[in-house]
Amino acid sequence: MGGFKALKKLSGIPLILHVVRKLKPFFGELLIVTNHPSYLNLIKRDLKEIRIIKDEYLSSQTYKSSLVGIYTGLKNSSFSQSFIVACDMPFLNLDLINYLAGKMENFNAVLPKINGFIEPLHAIYAQECLVNFHEAALRAEFKICNVIKALTVNYIKEKEIATFDPHCLSIFNINQPEDLEKAEKIL
């Protein structure tokens, strides 16, 4: 899509603010992990009480990866479990997030699985997953799915998700200009 995705606008509002406004009343702590904290200065008045943290790279490679973001978020979280979400998911469903959190017992992570694909950036991770993400980052192994294979994961199937979100819109993310156009129509 080009540019800093978090600031791309959907109905005149930056994508990251759609996420923040949905989650802020629900969570005691919000962290925004980014490669470019200074870019968020443009909307800093809307981000009060939210910690903005720069990605922490652990290897000589500074490969930009969501894995580094997950690692950094878990490392800086004050809680035993963290909901990790991408900045480009404007249709989050709080009932679904609450349901995912309730499915953590005896698991390291809870991830939606839709059409056979996992959603690692709309997931809940236990703090003990930090070790797995840390080791992967040190090895410069940036594929999240490889880390997830080593975790004890509760995969939430589409049928369960549909109970709260019939069209799975909370998992909808914006990667292309066409996705942004589709999101405008949904709003």
C-alpha positions as a Python dict, from the first residue, in 0.01 Angstrom:
ca = {
    (1, 'M'): (0, 0, 0),
    (2, 'G'): (297, 228, 47),
    (3, 'G'): (361, 470, 330),
    (4, 'F'): (300, 419, 700),
    (5, 'K'): (-8, 198, 712),
    (6, 'A'): (-116, 296, 1064),
    (7, 'L'): (-189, 649, 944),
    (8, 'K'): (-382, 551, 630),
    (9, 'K'): (-730, 693, 669),
    (10, 'L'): (-1057, 505, 678),
    (11, 'S'): (-1354, 744, 680),
    (12, 'G'): (-1113, 1025, 764),
    (13, 'I'): (-967, 850, 1070),
    (14, 'P'): (-623, 685, 1079),
    (15, 'L'): (-643, 305, 1093),
    (16, 'I'): (-455, 292, 1422),
    (17, 'L'): (-718, 516, 1584),
    (18, 'H'): (-997, 279, 1480),
    (19, 'V'): (-810, 8, 1672),
    (20, 'V'): (-723, 229, 1972),
    (21, 'R'): (-1075, 366, 2011),
    (22, 'K'): (-1221, 16, 2007),
    (23, 'L'): (-973, -133, 2254),
    (24, 'K'): (-903, 153, 2497),
    (25, 'P'): (-1221, 110, 2707),
    (26, 'F'): (-1171, -268, 2720),
    (27, 'F'): (-805, -300, 2824),
    (28, 'G'): (-615, -162, 3123),
    (29, 'E'): (-303, -109, 2915),
    (30, 'L'): (-249, -40, 2546),
    (31, 'L'): (89, -51, 2381),
    (32, 'I'): (162, 51, 2025),
    (33, 'V'): (473, -117, 1888),
    (34, 'T'): (612, 37, 1573),
    (35, 'N'): (925, 79, 1362),
    (36, 'H'): (858, 453, 1343),
    (37, 'P'): (733, 604, 1670),
    (38, 'S'): (794, 957, 1539),
    (39, 'Y'): (530, 908, 1268),
    (40, 'L'): (268, 880, 1540),
    (41, 'N'): (348, 1235, 1659),
    (42, 'L'): (91, 1348, 1404),
    (43, 'I'): (-184, 1195, 1617),
    (44, 'K'): (-22, 1198, 1963),
    (45, 'R'): (-307, 1394, 2124),
    (46, 'D'): (-532, 1098, 2038),
    (47, 'L'): (-289, 853, 2195),
    (48, 'K'): (-282, 983, 2552),
    (49, 'E'): (-217, 716, 2816),
    (50, 'I'): (-86, 478, 2549),
    (51, 'R'): (276, 368, 2551),
    (52, 'I'): (442, 388, 2212),
    (53, 'I'): (738, 153, 2186),
    (54, 'K'): (995, 111, 1910),
    (55, 'D'): (1055, -242, 1780),
    (56, 'E'): (1348, -409, 1957),
    (57, 'Y'): (1577, -586, 1713),
    (58, 'L'): (1788, -866, 1857),
    (59, 'S'): (1995, -977, 1563),
    (60, 'S'): (2223, -791, 1328),
    (61, 'Q'): (1946, -810, 1071),
    (62, 'T'): (1690, -536, 1111),
    (63, 'Y'): (1434, -723, 909),
    (64, 'K'): (1098, -561, 960),
    (65, 'S'): (869, -832, 1084),
    (66, 'S'): (554, -865, 1285),
    (67, 'L'): (743, -1124, 1490),
    (68, 'V'): (964, -845, 1624),
    (69, 'G'): (651, -647, 1709),
    (70, 'I'): (501, -940, 1899),
    (71, 'Y'): (827, -993, 2086),
    (72, 'T'): (852, -624, 2177),
    (73, 'G'): (489, -606, 2285),
    (74, 'L'): (513, -913, 2508),
    (75, 'K'): (841, -793, 2657),
    (76, 'N'): (686, -459, 2753),
    (77, 'S'): (347, -588, 2866),
    (78, 'S'): (255, -570, 3235),
    (79, 'F'): (16, -863, 3208),
    (80, 'S'): (39, -1243, 3198),
    (81, 'Q'): (-160, -1248, 2873),
    (82, 'S'): (-165, -1000, 2586),
    (83, 'F'): (-402, -945, 2298),
    (84, 'I'): (-184, -877, 1995),
    (85, 'V'): (-349, -708, 1699),
    (86, 'A'): (-232, -540, 1380),
    (87, 'C'): (-291, -169, 1321),
    (88, 'D'): (-492, -242, 1007),
    (89, 'M'): (-787, -430, 1161),
    (90, 'P'): (-1054, -161, 1202),
    (91, 'F'): (-1351, -390, 1274),
    (92, 'L'): (-1247, -551, 1602),
    (93, 'N'): (-1520, -727, 1796),
    (94, 'L'): (-1486, -699, 2174),
    (95, 'D'): (-1713, -997, 2237),
    (96, 'L'): (-1487, -1212, 2021),
    (97, 'I'): (-1174, -1085, 2197),
    (98, 'N'): (-1332, -1163, 2533),
    (99, 'Y'): (-1421, -1512, 2406),
    (100, 'L'): (-1062, -1571, 2291),
    (101, 'A'): (-934, -1464, 2633),
    (102, 'G'): (-1167, -1715, 2796),
    (103, 'K'): (-1012, -1995, 2589),
    (104, 'M'): (-656, -1950, 2723),
    (105, 'E'): (-672, -2210, 3001),
    (106, 'N'): (-392, -2466, 2955),
    (107, 'F'): (-266, -2292, 2639),
    (108, 'N'): (18, -2051, 2551),
    (109, 'A'): (-186, -1886, 2279),
    (110, 'V'): (-532, -1859, 2129),
    (111, 'L'): (-550, -1790, 1756),
    (112, 'P'): (-837, -1771, 1512),
    (113, 'K'): (-814, -2017, 1225),
    (114, 'I'): (-1021, -1928, 920),
    (115, 'N'): (-1024, -2129, 598),
    (116, 'G'): (-719, -2316, 724),
    (117, 'F'): (-518, -1998, 786),
    (118, 'I'): (-416, -1879, 1130),
    (119, 'E'): (-441, -1517, 1237),
    (120, 'P'): (-133, -1451, 1455),
    (121, 'L'): (-199, -1077, 1459),
    (122, 'H'): (-544, -1112, 1614),
    (123, 'A'): (-447, -1343, 1895),
    (124, 'I'): (-384, -1378, 2264),
    (125, 'Y'): (-41, -1485, 2382),
    (126, 'A'): (71, -1582, 2732),
    (127, 'Q'): (379, -1409, 2867),
    (128, 'E'): (574, -1736, 2855),
    (129, 'C'): (564, -1714, 2472),
    (130, 'L'): (816, -1432, 2502),
    (131, 'V'): (1098, -1688, 2519),
    (132, 'N'): (993, -1845, 2188),
    (133, 'F'): (969, -1511, 2008),
    (134, 'H'): (1299, -1398, 2163),
    (135, 'E'): (1483, -1709, 2045),
    (136, 'A'): (1337, -1678, 1695),
    (137, 'A'): (1440, -1312, 1672),
    (138, 'L'): (1794, -1397, 1788),
    (139, 'R'): (1815, -1659, 1511),
    (140, 'A'): (1674, -1406, 1262),
    (141, 'E'): (1389, -1652, 1199),
    (142, 'F'): (1103, -1413, 1135),
    (143, 'K'): (822, -1648, 1032),
    (144, 'I'): (560, -1627, 1304),
    (145, 'C'): (407, -1960, 1199),
    (146, 'N'): (734, -2136, 1288),
    (147, 'V'): (723, -1993, 1640),
    (148, 'I'): (357, -2085, 1678),
    (149, 'K'): (437, -2450, 1596),
    (150, 'A'): (637, -2464, 1921),
    (151, 'L'): (352, -2326, 2133),
    (152, 'T'): (52, -2494, 2289),
    (153, 'V'): (-219, -2326, 2085),
    (154, 'N'): (-595, -2329, 2106),
    (155, 'Y'): (-713, -2270, 1749),
    (156, 'I'): (-1056, -2110, 1736),
    (157, 'K'): (-1243, -2223, 1428),
    (158, 'E'): (-1451, -2006, 1201),
    (159, 'K'): (-1775, -2159, 1329),
    (160, 'E'): (-1697, -2040, 1684),
    (161, 'I'): (-1589, -1698, 1559),
    (162, 'A'): (-1912, -1663, 1360),
    (163, 'T'): (-2108, -1680, 1686),
    (164, 'F'): (-1971, -1333, 1765),
    (165, 'D'): (-1873, -1208, 1423),
    (166, 'P'): (-2079, -1376, 1148),
    (167, 'H'): (-1875, -1229, 861),
    (168, 'C'): (-1536, -1249, 1039),
    (169, 'L'): (-1491, -875, 994),
    (170, 'S'): (-1278, -846, 1305),
    (171, 'I'): (-1010, -1043, 1121),
    (172, 'F'): (-1037, -826, 808),
    (173, 'N'): (-713, -639, 754),
    (174, 'I'): (-615, -374, 506),
    (175, 'N'): (-319, -462, 285),
    (176, 'Q'): (-416, -314, -51),
    (177, 'P'): (-598, 0, -168),
    (178, 'E'): (-888, -229, -266),
    (179, 'D'): (-915, -344, 97),
    (180, 'L'): (-944, 17, 207),
    (181, 'E'): (-1222, 72, -48),
    (182, 'K'): (-1401, -240, 77),
    (183, 'A'): (-1367, -121, 437),
    (184, 'E'): (-1520, 216, 345),
    (185, 'K'): (-1824, 33, 209),
    (186, 'I'): (-1853, -177, 526),
    (187, 'L'): (-1857, 135, 744),
}
